PDB file of C-alpha atoms in Angstrom:
ATOM      1  CA  MET A   1      47.714  52.270 -36.021  1.00  0.00           C
ATOM      2  CA  GLU A   2      44.062  53.144 -35.429  1.00  0.00           C
ATOM      3  CA  SER A   3      42.705  56.418 -33.966  1.00  0.00           C
ATOM      4  CA  ASN A   4      40.602  56.550 -30.859  1.00  0.00           C
ATOM      5  CA  THR A   5      37.375  58.419 -31.666  1.00  0.00           C
ATOM      6  CA  GLU A   6      36.978  59.722 -28.110  1.00  0.00           C
ATOM      7  CA  THR A   7      40.453  61.109 -27.485  1.00  0.00           C
ATOM      8  CA  GLY A   8      41.797  61.317 -30.994  1.00  0.00           C
ATOM      9  CA  ASP A   9      44.897  59.364 -29.959  1.00  0.00           C
ATOM     10  CA  LYS A  10      46.355  56.600 -32.067  1.00  0.00           C
ATOM     11  CA  VAL A  11      45.655  53.050 -30.784  1.00  0.00           C
ATOM     12  CA  PRO A  12      47.937  50.227 -31.843  1.00  0.00           C
ATOM     13  CA  ALA A  13      46.277  47.574 -34.053  1.00  0.00           C
ATOM     14  CA  GLU A  14      47.480  44.807 -31.703  1.00  0.00           C
ATOM     15  CA  VAL A  15      45.529  46.342 -28.784  1.00  0.00           C
ATOM     16  CA  THR A  16      42.363  46.674 -30.870  1.00  0.00           C
ATOM     17  CA  SER A  17      42.499  43.077 -32.095  1.00  0.00           C
ATOM     18  CA  ALA A  18      43.201  41.818 -28.567  1.00  0.00           C
ATOM     19  CA  GLN A  19      40.219  43.751 -27.259  1.00  0.00           C
ATOM     20  CA  LYS A  20      37.968  42.356 -29.984  1.00  0.00           C
ATOM     21  CA  ARG A  21      39.230  38.865 -29.232  1.00  0.00           C
ATOM     22  CA  GLU A  22      38.501  39.381 -25.516  1.00  0.00           C
ATOM     23  CA  ASP A  23      34.964  40.580 -26.340  1.00  0.00           C
ATOM     24  CA  ARG A  24      34.336  37.533 -28.531  1.00  0.00           C
ATOM     25  CA  LEU A  25      35.621  35.203 -25.797  1.00  0.00           C
ATOM     26  CA  LYS A  26      33.377  36.935 -23.269  1.00  0.00           C
ATOM     27  CA  ARG A  27      30.309  36.508 -25.480  1.00  0.00           C
ATOM     28  CA  PHE A  28      31.293  32.901 -26.115  1.00  0.00           C
ATOM     29  CA  ARG A  29      31.506  32.215 -22.378  1.00  0.00           C
ATOM     30  CA  GLU A  30      28.106  33.836 -21.846  1.00  0.00           C
ATOM     31  CA  LEU A  31      26.581  31.731 -24.612  1.00  0.00           C
ATOM     32  CA  HIS A  32      28.233  28.631 -23.169  1.00  0.00           C
ATOM     33  CA  LEU A  33      26.740  29.357 -19.711  1.00  0.00           C
ATOM     34  CA  LYS A  34      23.296  29.990 -21.208  1.00  0.00           C
ATOM     35  CA  ARG A  35      23.514  26.719 -23.148  1.00  0.00           C
ATOM     36  CA  ASN A  36      24.420  24.786 -20.002  1.00  0.00           C
ATOM     37  CA  GLU A  37      21.593  26.459 -18.096  1.00  0.00           C
ATOM     38  CA  ALA A  38      19.103  25.621 -20.857  1.00  0.00           C
ATOM     39  CA  ARG A  39      20.361  22.023 -20.958  1.00  0.00           C
ATOM     40  CA  LYS A  40      19.913  21.746 -17.186  1.00  0.00           C
ATOM     41  CA  LEU A  41      16.366  23.167 -17.334  1.00  0.00           C
ATOM     42  CA  ASN A  42      15.466  20.813 -20.194  1.00  0.00           C
ATOM     43  CA  HIS A  43      16.775  17.850 -18.224  1.00  0.00           C
ATOM     44  CA  GLN A  44      14.718  18.855 -15.178  1.00  0.00           C
ATOM     45  CA  GLU A  45      11.616  19.218 -17.336  1.00  0.00           C
ATOM     46  CA  VAL A  46      12.196  15.774 -18.886  1.00  0.00           C
ATOM     47  CA  VAL A  47      12.549  14.234 -15.412  1.00  0.00           C
ATOM     48  CA  GLU A  48       9.376  15.939 -14.183  1.00  0.00           C
ATOM     49  CA  GLU A  49       7.456  14.844 -17.288  1.00  0.00           C
ATOM     50  CA  ASP A  50       8.661  11.268 -16.799  1.00  0.00           C
ATOM     51  CA  LYS A  51       7.418  11.387 -13.203  1.00  0.00           C
ATOM     52  CA  ARG A  52       4.038  12.695 -14.329  1.00  0.00           C
ATOM     53  CA  LEU A  53       3.712   9.957 -16.954  1.00  0.00           C
ATOM     54  CA  LYS A  54       4.452   7.273 -14.347  1.00  0.00           C
ATOM     55  CA  LEU A  55       1.734   8.552 -12.009  1.00  0.00           C
ATOM     56  CA  PRO A  56      -1.758   6.963 -12.085  1.00  0.00           C
ATOM     57  CA  ALA A  57      -4.332   8.428 -14.426  1.00  0.00           C
ATOM     58  CA  ASN A  58      -6.409   9.792 -11.521  1.00  0.00           C
ATOM     59  CA  TRP A  59      -3.449  11.170  -9.574  1.00  0.00           C
ATOM     60  CA  GLU A  60      -4.648  14.772  -9.748  1.00  0.00           C
ATOM     61  CA  ALA A  61      -8.028  13.811  -8.307  1.00  0.00           C
ATOM     62  CA  LYS A  62      -6.360  11.742  -5.561  1.00  0.00           C
ATOM     63  CA  LYS A  63      -3.998  14.599  -4.745  1.00  0.00           C
ATOM     64  CA  ALA A  64      -6.874  17.068  -4.514  1.00  0.00           C
ATOM     65  CA  ARG A  65      -8.760  14.604  -2.317  1.00  0.00           C
ATOM     66  CA  MET A  66      -5.811  14.161   0.050  1.00  0.00           C
ATOM     67  CA  GLU A  67      -5.306  17.922   0.304  1.00  0.00           C
ATOM     68  CA  TRP A  68      -9.000  18.345   1.084  1.00  0.00           C
ATOM     69  CA  GLU A  69      -8.794  15.644   3.771  1.00  0.00           C
ATOM     70  CA  LEU A  70      -5.791  17.371   5.358  1.00  0.00           C
ATOM     71  CA  GLN A  71      -7.633  20.689   5.418  1.00  0.00           C
ATOM     72  CA  ASP A  72     -10.744  18.976   6.779  1.00  0.00           C
ATOM     73  CA  ASN A  73      -8.782  17.298   9.585  1.00  0.00           C
ATOM     74  CA  GLU A  74      -7.126  20.622  10.422  1.00  0.00           C
ATOM     75  CA  LYS A  75     -10.547  22.287  10.694  1.00  0.00           C
ATOM     76  CA  LYS A  76     -11.758  19.453  12.934  1.00  0.00           C
ATOM     77  CA  ARG A  77      -8.812  19.991  15.289  1.00  0.00           C
ATOM     78  CA  GLU A  78      -9.420  23.746  15.364  1.00  0.00           C
ATOM     79  CA  CYS A  79     -13.115  23.246  16.156  1.00  0.00           C
ATOM     80  CA  ALA A  80     -12.266  20.693  18.862  1.00  0.00           C
ATOM     81  CA  ALA A  81      -9.784  23.142  20.396  1.00  0.00           C
ATOM     82  CA  ARG A  82     -12.455  25.880  20.465  1.00  0.00           C
ATOM     83  CA  GLY A  83     -15.081  23.466  21.801  1.00  0.00           C
ATOM     84  CA  GLU A  84     -17.330  23.854  18.728  1.00  0.00           C
ATOM     85  CA  ASP A  85     -19.363  21.258  16.878  1.00  0.00           C
ATOM     86  CA  TYR A  86     -17.543  20.621  13.577  1.00  0.00           C
ATOM     87  CA  ASP A  87     -20.633  19.386  11.714  1.00  0.00           C
ATOM     88  CA  ARG A  88     -22.542  22.519  12.682  1.00  0.00           C
ATOM     89  CA  VAL A  89     -19.686  24.801  11.604  1.00  0.00           C
ATOM     90  CA  LYS A  90     -19.345  22.923   8.319  1.00  0.00           C
ATOM     91  CA  LEU A  91     -23.052  23.252   7.552  1.00  0.00           C
ATOM     92  CA  LEU A  92     -22.880  26.991   8.168  1.00  0.00           C
ATOM     93  CA  GLU A  93     -20.168  27.299   5.488  1.00  0.00           C
ATOM     94  CA  ILE A  94     -22.188  25.428   2.807  1.00  0.00           C
ATOM     95  CA  SER A  95     -24.218  27.611   0.470  1.00  0.00           C
ATOM     96  CA  ALA A  96     -27.779  26.765  -0.579  1.00  0.00           C
ATOM     97  CA  GLU A  97     -26.663  26.215  -4.189  1.00  0.00           C
ATOM     98  CA  ASP A  98     -24.011  23.676  -3.167  1.00  0.00           C
ATOM     99  CA  ALA A  99     -26.491  21.866  -0.932  1.00  0.00           C
ATOM    100  CA  GLU A 100     -29.038  21.608  -3.760  1.00  0.00           C
ATOM    101  CA  ARG A 101     -26.373  20.405  -6.207  1.00  0.00           C
ATOM    102  CA  TRP A 102     -25.159  17.699  -3.807  1.00  0.00           C
ATOM    103  CA  GLU A 103     -28.733  16.604  -3.167  1.00  0.00           C
ATOM    104  CA  ARG A 104     -29.422  16.264  -6.902  1.00  0.00           C
ATOM    105  CA  LYS A 105     -26.171  14.347  -7.358  1.00  0.00           C
ATOM    106  CA  LYS A 106     -27.073  12.006  -4.500  1.00  0.00           C
ATOM    107  CA  LYS A 107     -30.486  11.271  -6.058  1.00  0.00           C
ATOM    108  CA  LYS A 108     -28.987  10.572  -9.488  1.00  0.00           C
ATOM    109  CA  LYS A 109     -26.401   8.176  -8.073  1.00  0.00           C
ATOM    110  CA  ASN A 110     -27.546   4.566  -8.028  1.00  0.00           C
ATOM    111  CA  PRO A 111     -25.701   2.606  -5.330  1.00  0.00           C
ATOM    112  CA  ASP A 112     -26.973  -0.726  -6.678  1.00  0.00           C
ATOM    113  CA  PRO A 113     -25.675  -1.462 -10.207  1.00  0.00           C
ATOM    114  CA  GLY A 114     -27.834  -4.602 -10.435  1.00  0.00           C
ATOM    115  CA  PHE A 115     -26.887  -8.074 -11.556  1.00  0.00           C
ATOM    116  CA  SER A 116     -24.220  -8.164 -14.245  1.00  0.00           C
ATOM    117  CA  GLY A 117     -22.669 -11.583 -13.621  1.00  0.00           C
ATOM    118  CA  TYR A 118     -22.141 -14.244 -10.991  1.00  0.00           C
ATOM    119  CA  ALA A 119     -18.539 -13.168 -10.355  1.00  0.00           C
ATOM    120  CA  GLU A 120     -19.606  -9.550  -9.686  1.00  0.00           C
ATOM    121  CA  ALA A 121     -22.487 -10.732  -7.501  1.00  0.00           C
ATOM    122  CA  GLN A 122     -20.127 -12.901  -5.479  1.00  0.00           C
ATOM    123  CA  LEU A 123     -17.709  -9.976  -5.061  1.00  0.00           C
ATOM    124  CA  ARG A 124     -20.512  -7.697  -3.864  1.00  0.00           C
ATOM    125  CA  GLN A 125     -21.642 -10.356  -1.400  1.00  0.00           C
ATOM    126  CA  TYR A 126     -18.068 -10.725  -0.120  1.00  0.00           C
ATOM    127  CA  GLN A 127     -17.691  -6.962   0.314  1.00  0.00           C
ATOM    128  CA  ARG A 128     -21.031  -6.741   2.114  1.00  0.00           C
ATOM    129  CA  LEU A 129     -20.084  -9.521   4.526  1.00  0.00           C
ATOM    130  CA  THR A 130     -16.589  -8.180   5.233  1.00  0.00           C
ATOM    131  CA  LYS A 131     -17.992  -4.733   6.065  1.00  0.00           C
ATOM    132  CA  GLN A 132     -20.077  -6.334   8.793  1.00  0.00           C
ATOM    133  CA  ILE A 133     -17.061  -7.950  10.453  1.00  0.00           C
ATOM    134  CA  LYS A 134     -16.042  -6.280  13.705  1.00  0.00           C
ATOM    135  CA  PRO A 135     -12.699  -7.524  15.057  1.00  0.00           C
ATOM    136  CA  ASP A 136     -12.738  -8.975  18.557  1.00  0.00           C
ATOM    137  CA  MET A 137      -9.263  -8.310  19.932  1.00  0.00           C
ATOM    138  CA  GLU A 138      -9.846 -10.326  23.097  1.00  0.00           C
ATOM    139  CA  SER A 139     -10.701 -13.454  21.117  1.00  0.00           C
ATOM    140  CA  TYR A 140      -7.794 -12.742  18.817  1.00  0.00           C
ATOM    141  CA  GLU A 141      -5.282 -12.590  21.668  1.00  0.00           C
ATOM    142  CA  LYS A 142      -6.801 -15.665  23.318  1.00  0.00           C
ATOM    143  CA  GLN A 143      -6.594 -17.673  20.103  1.00  0.00           C
ATOM    144  CA  ARG A 144      -2.998 -16.569  19.530  1.00  0.00           C
ATOM    145  CA  GLU A 145      -2.019 -17.775  22.972  1.00  0.00           C
ATOM    146  CA  GLU A 146      -3.755 -21.117  22.473  1.00  0.00           C
ATOM    147  CA  CYS A 147      -2.261 -21.781  19.028  1.00  0.00           C
ATOM    148  CA  GLY A 148       1.239 -20.637  19.882  1.00  0.00           C
ATOM    149  CA  GLU A 149       3.595 -20.942  16.905  1.00  0.00           C
ATOM    150  CA  ASP A 150       0.827 -22.440  14.748  1.00  0.00           C
ATOM    151  CA  PHE A 151      -1.030 -19.114  14.865  1.00  0.00           C
ATOM    152  CA  HIS A 152       1.228 -18.027  11.997  1.00  0.00           C
ATOM    153  CA  PRO A 153       1.514 -21.352  10.149  1.00  0.00           C
ATOM    154  CA  THR A 154       4.339 -22.351   7.872  1.00  0.00           C
ATOM    155  CA  SER A 155       4.669 -25.109   5.287  1.00  0.00           C
ATOM    156  CA  ASN A 156       5.473 -27.553   8.117  1.00  0.00           C
ATOM    157  CA  SER A 157       2.477 -26.627  10.308  1.00  0.00           C
ATOM    158  CA  LEU A 158      -0.436 -29.041  10.654  1.00  0.00           C
ATOM    159  CA  ILE A 159      -3.542 -26.996  11.471  1.00  0.00           C
ATOM    160  CA  HIS A 160      -6.251 -28.846   9.544  1.00  0.00           C
ATOM    161  CA  GLY A 161      -9.097 -29.825  11.870  1.00  0.00           C
ATOM    162  CA  THR A 162      -7.600 -28.111  14.912  1.00  0.00           C
ATOM    163  CA  HIS A 163      -9.747 -24.972  14.805  1.00  0.00           C
ATOM    164  CA  VAL A 164     -13.106 -25.156  16.596  1.00  0.00           C
ATOM    165  CA  PRO A 165     -15.434 -22.209  15.942  1.00  0.00           C
ATOM    166  CA  SER A 166     -17.056 -20.506  18.898  1.00  0.00           C
ATOM    167  CA  LYS A 167     -20.779 -20.739  19.647  1.00  0.00           C
ATOM    168  CA  GLU A 168     -21.156 -17.007  19.051  1.00  0.00           C
ATOM    169  CA  GLY A 169     -19.545 -17.326  15.618  1.00  0.00           C
ATOM    170  CA  ILE A 170     -21.849 -20.215  14.688  1.00  0.00           C
ATOM    171  CA  ASP A 171     -24.897 -18.230  15.831  1.00  0.00           C
ATOM    172  CA  ARG A 172     -23.836 -15.243  13.728  1.00  0.00           C
ATOM    173  CA  MET A 173     -23.417 -17.459  10.664  1.00  0.00           C
ATOM    174  CA  VAL A 174     -26.842 -19.068  11.203  1.00  0.00           C
ATOM    175  CA  GLU A 175     -28.505 -15.662  11.564  1.00  0.00           C
ATOM    176  CA  ASP A 176     -26.853 -14.394   8.399  1.00  0.00           C
ATOM    177  CA  VAL A 177     -27.877 -17.477   6.413  1.00  0.00           C
ATOM    178  CA  GLU A 178     -31.463 -17.149   7.647  1.00  0.00           C
ATOM    179  CA  ARG A 179     -31.521 -13.484   6.618  1.00  0.00           C
ATOM    180  CA  GLN A 180     -30.265 -14.425   3.153  1.00  0.00           C
ATOM    181  CA  ILE A 181     -32.941 -17.123   2.795  1.00  0.00           C
ATOM    182  CA  GLU A 182     -35.651 -14.676   3.860  1.00  0.00           C
ATOM    183  CA  LYS A 183     -34.370 -12.062   1.437  1.00  0.00           C
ATOM    184  CA  ARG A 184     -34.238 -14.509  -1.478  1.00  0.00           C
ATOM    185  CA  SER A 185     -37.794 -15.639  -0.775  1.00  0.00           C
ATOM    186  CA  LYS A 186     -38.997 -12.107  -1.572  1.00  0.00           C
ATOM    187  CA  TYR A 187     -37.337 -12.008  -5.000  1.00  0.00           C
ATOM    188  CA  SER A 188     -39.463 -12.194  -8.125  1.00  0.00           C
ATOM    189  CA  ARG A 189     -38.565 -15.523  -9.675  1.00  0.00           C
ATOM    190  CA  ARG A 190     -38.815 -16.508 -13.315  1.00  0.00           C
ATOM    191  CA  ARG A 191     -42.119 -18.216 -14.026  1.00  0.00           C
ATOM    192  CA  ALA A 192     -42.031 -21.785 -15.317  1.00  0.00           C
ATOM    193  CA  TYR A 193     -42.791 -22.420 -18.959  1.00  0.00           C
ATOM    194  CA  ASN A 194     -46.329 -23.654 -19.653  1.00  0.00           C
ATOM    195  CA  ASP A 195     -46.495 -26.173 -22.510  1.00  0.00           C
ATOM    196  CA  ASP A 196     -50.290 -25.856 -22.808  1.00  0.00           C
ATOM    197  CA  ALA A 197     -50.302 -22.089 -23.254  1.00  0.00           C
ATOM    198  CA  ASP A 198     -50.939 -20.578 -26.693  1.00  0.00           C
ATOM    199  CA  ILE A 199     -47.807 -19.614 -28.590  1.00  0.00           C
ATOM    200  CA  ASP A 200     -48.417 -16.118 -29.967  1.00  0.00           C
ATOM    201  CA  TYR A 201     -44.836 -14.870 -29.982  1.00  0.00           C
ATOM    202  CA  ILE A 202     -41.631 -15.347 -31.967  1.00  0.00           C
ATOM    203  CA  ASN A 203     -39.092 -14.746 -29.172  1.00  0.00           C
ATOM    204  CA  GLU A 204     -38.913 -13.924 -25.473  1.00  0.00           C
ATOM    205  CA  ARG A 205     -38.965 -10.180 -26.030  1.00  0.00           C
ATOM    206  CA  ASN A 206     -42.079 -10.461 -28.159  1.00  0.00           C
ATOM    207  CA  ALA A 207     -43.689 -12.679 -25.492  1.00  0.00           C
ATOM    208  CA  LYS A 208     -43.154 -10.004 -22.836  1.00  0.00           C
ATOM    209  CA  PHE A 209     -44.642  -7.365 -25.126  1.00  0.00           C
ATOM    210  CA  ASN A 210     -47.699  -9.539 -25.799  1.00  0.00           C
ATOM    211  CA  LYS A 211     -48.225 -10.082 -22.068  1.00  0.00           C
ATOM    212  CA  LYS A 212     -48.174  -6.331 -21.453  1.00  0.00           C
ATOM    213  CA  ALA A 213     -50.581  -5.732 -24.324  1.00  0.00           C
ATOM    214  CA  GLU A 214     -52.874  -8.473 -23.006  1.00  0.00           C
ATOM    215  CA  ARG A 215     -52.834  -6.961 -19.542  1.00  0.00           C
ATOM    216  CA  PHE A 216     -53.956  -3.524 -20.743  1.00  0.00           C
ATOM    217  CA  TYR A 217     -56.082  -4.308 -23.820  1.00  0.00           C
ATOM    218  CA  GLY A 218     -57.111  -7.957 -23.329  1.00  0.00           C
ATOM    219  CA  LYS A 219     -60.662  -7.182 -22.228  1.00  0.00           C
ATOM    220  CA  TYR A 220     -61.223  -5.056 -25.350  1.00  0.00           C
ATOM    221  CA  THR A 221     -59.806  -7.547 -27.842  1.00  0.00           C
ATOM    222  CA  ALA A 222     -61.089 -10.820 -26.344  1.00  0.00           C
ATOM    223  CA  GLU A 223     -64.100 -11.040 -28.715  1.00  0.00           C
ATOM    224  CA  ILE A 224     -62.000 -10.250 -31.800  1.00  0.00           C
ATOM    225  CA  LYS A 225     -59.477 -12.903 -30.815  1.00  0.00           C
ATOM    226  CA  GLN A 226     -62.201 -15.525 -30.341  1.00  0.00           C
ATOM    227  CA  ASN A 227     -63.732 -14.706 -33.734  1.00  0.00           C
ATOM    228  CA  LEU A 228     -60.342 -15.070 -35.389  1.00  0.00           C
ATOM    229  CA  GLU A 229     -59.791 -18.443 -33.725  1.00  0.00           C
ATOM    230  CA  ARG A 230     -63.263 -19.696 -34.815  1.00  0.00           C
ATOM    231  CA  GLY A 231     -62.879 -18.222 -38.295  1.00  0.00           C
ATOM    232  CA  THR A 232     -66.069 -16.172 -37.991  1.00  0.00           C
ATOM    233  CA  ALA A 233     -64.410 -12.770 -38.036  1.00  0.00           C
ATOM    234  CA  VAL A 234     -65.842 -10.387 -40.647  1.00  0.00           C
TER     235      VAL A 234
END
């Protein structure tokens, strides 16, 4: 028998042990629930991390860009509903510091990376030409009616030599080719090699340096150079 400290009554040992056992089971159940909850949270975190790892490297920037576009479109609709000019409202919200920063960034940005290879030059030419294309839906529908099933050819379709370009399309191609020829004629071309010229360089880089030096200091060093060639230099 054990005494109860509050009432002073005797408590049977079986009741005390049963109560302790019930307390231990209760704590065990609580720990078991906490463990399951922690396991569930860890699993969710692992799934989220796996999703983040599978996203593109610039996903955060793309997400921010899409959110900005949604907000921008919402502002456009609000301005249109109020009958206001969106560009004017947008300019009023831009601070002078932001405007100066954007202007500096625009000046530093070079839209033309220059020639880096024939494949890149061909890609740039393709992109430039495709941007100029404006779809003509009337011609598209007319051509689809004329071609019928061959408009979407299969492996059994014979379409070689059946397409005849329009006069307008030929004129556009001729104008574009003429513009390209005129533009190329203005390029600075590489000068032909002169076999009779004096060789005073060891490589192409040194030759360019010598030409620059000759351009700026040639009139001052002409007499010295002639004396050295004649062997009369003092």
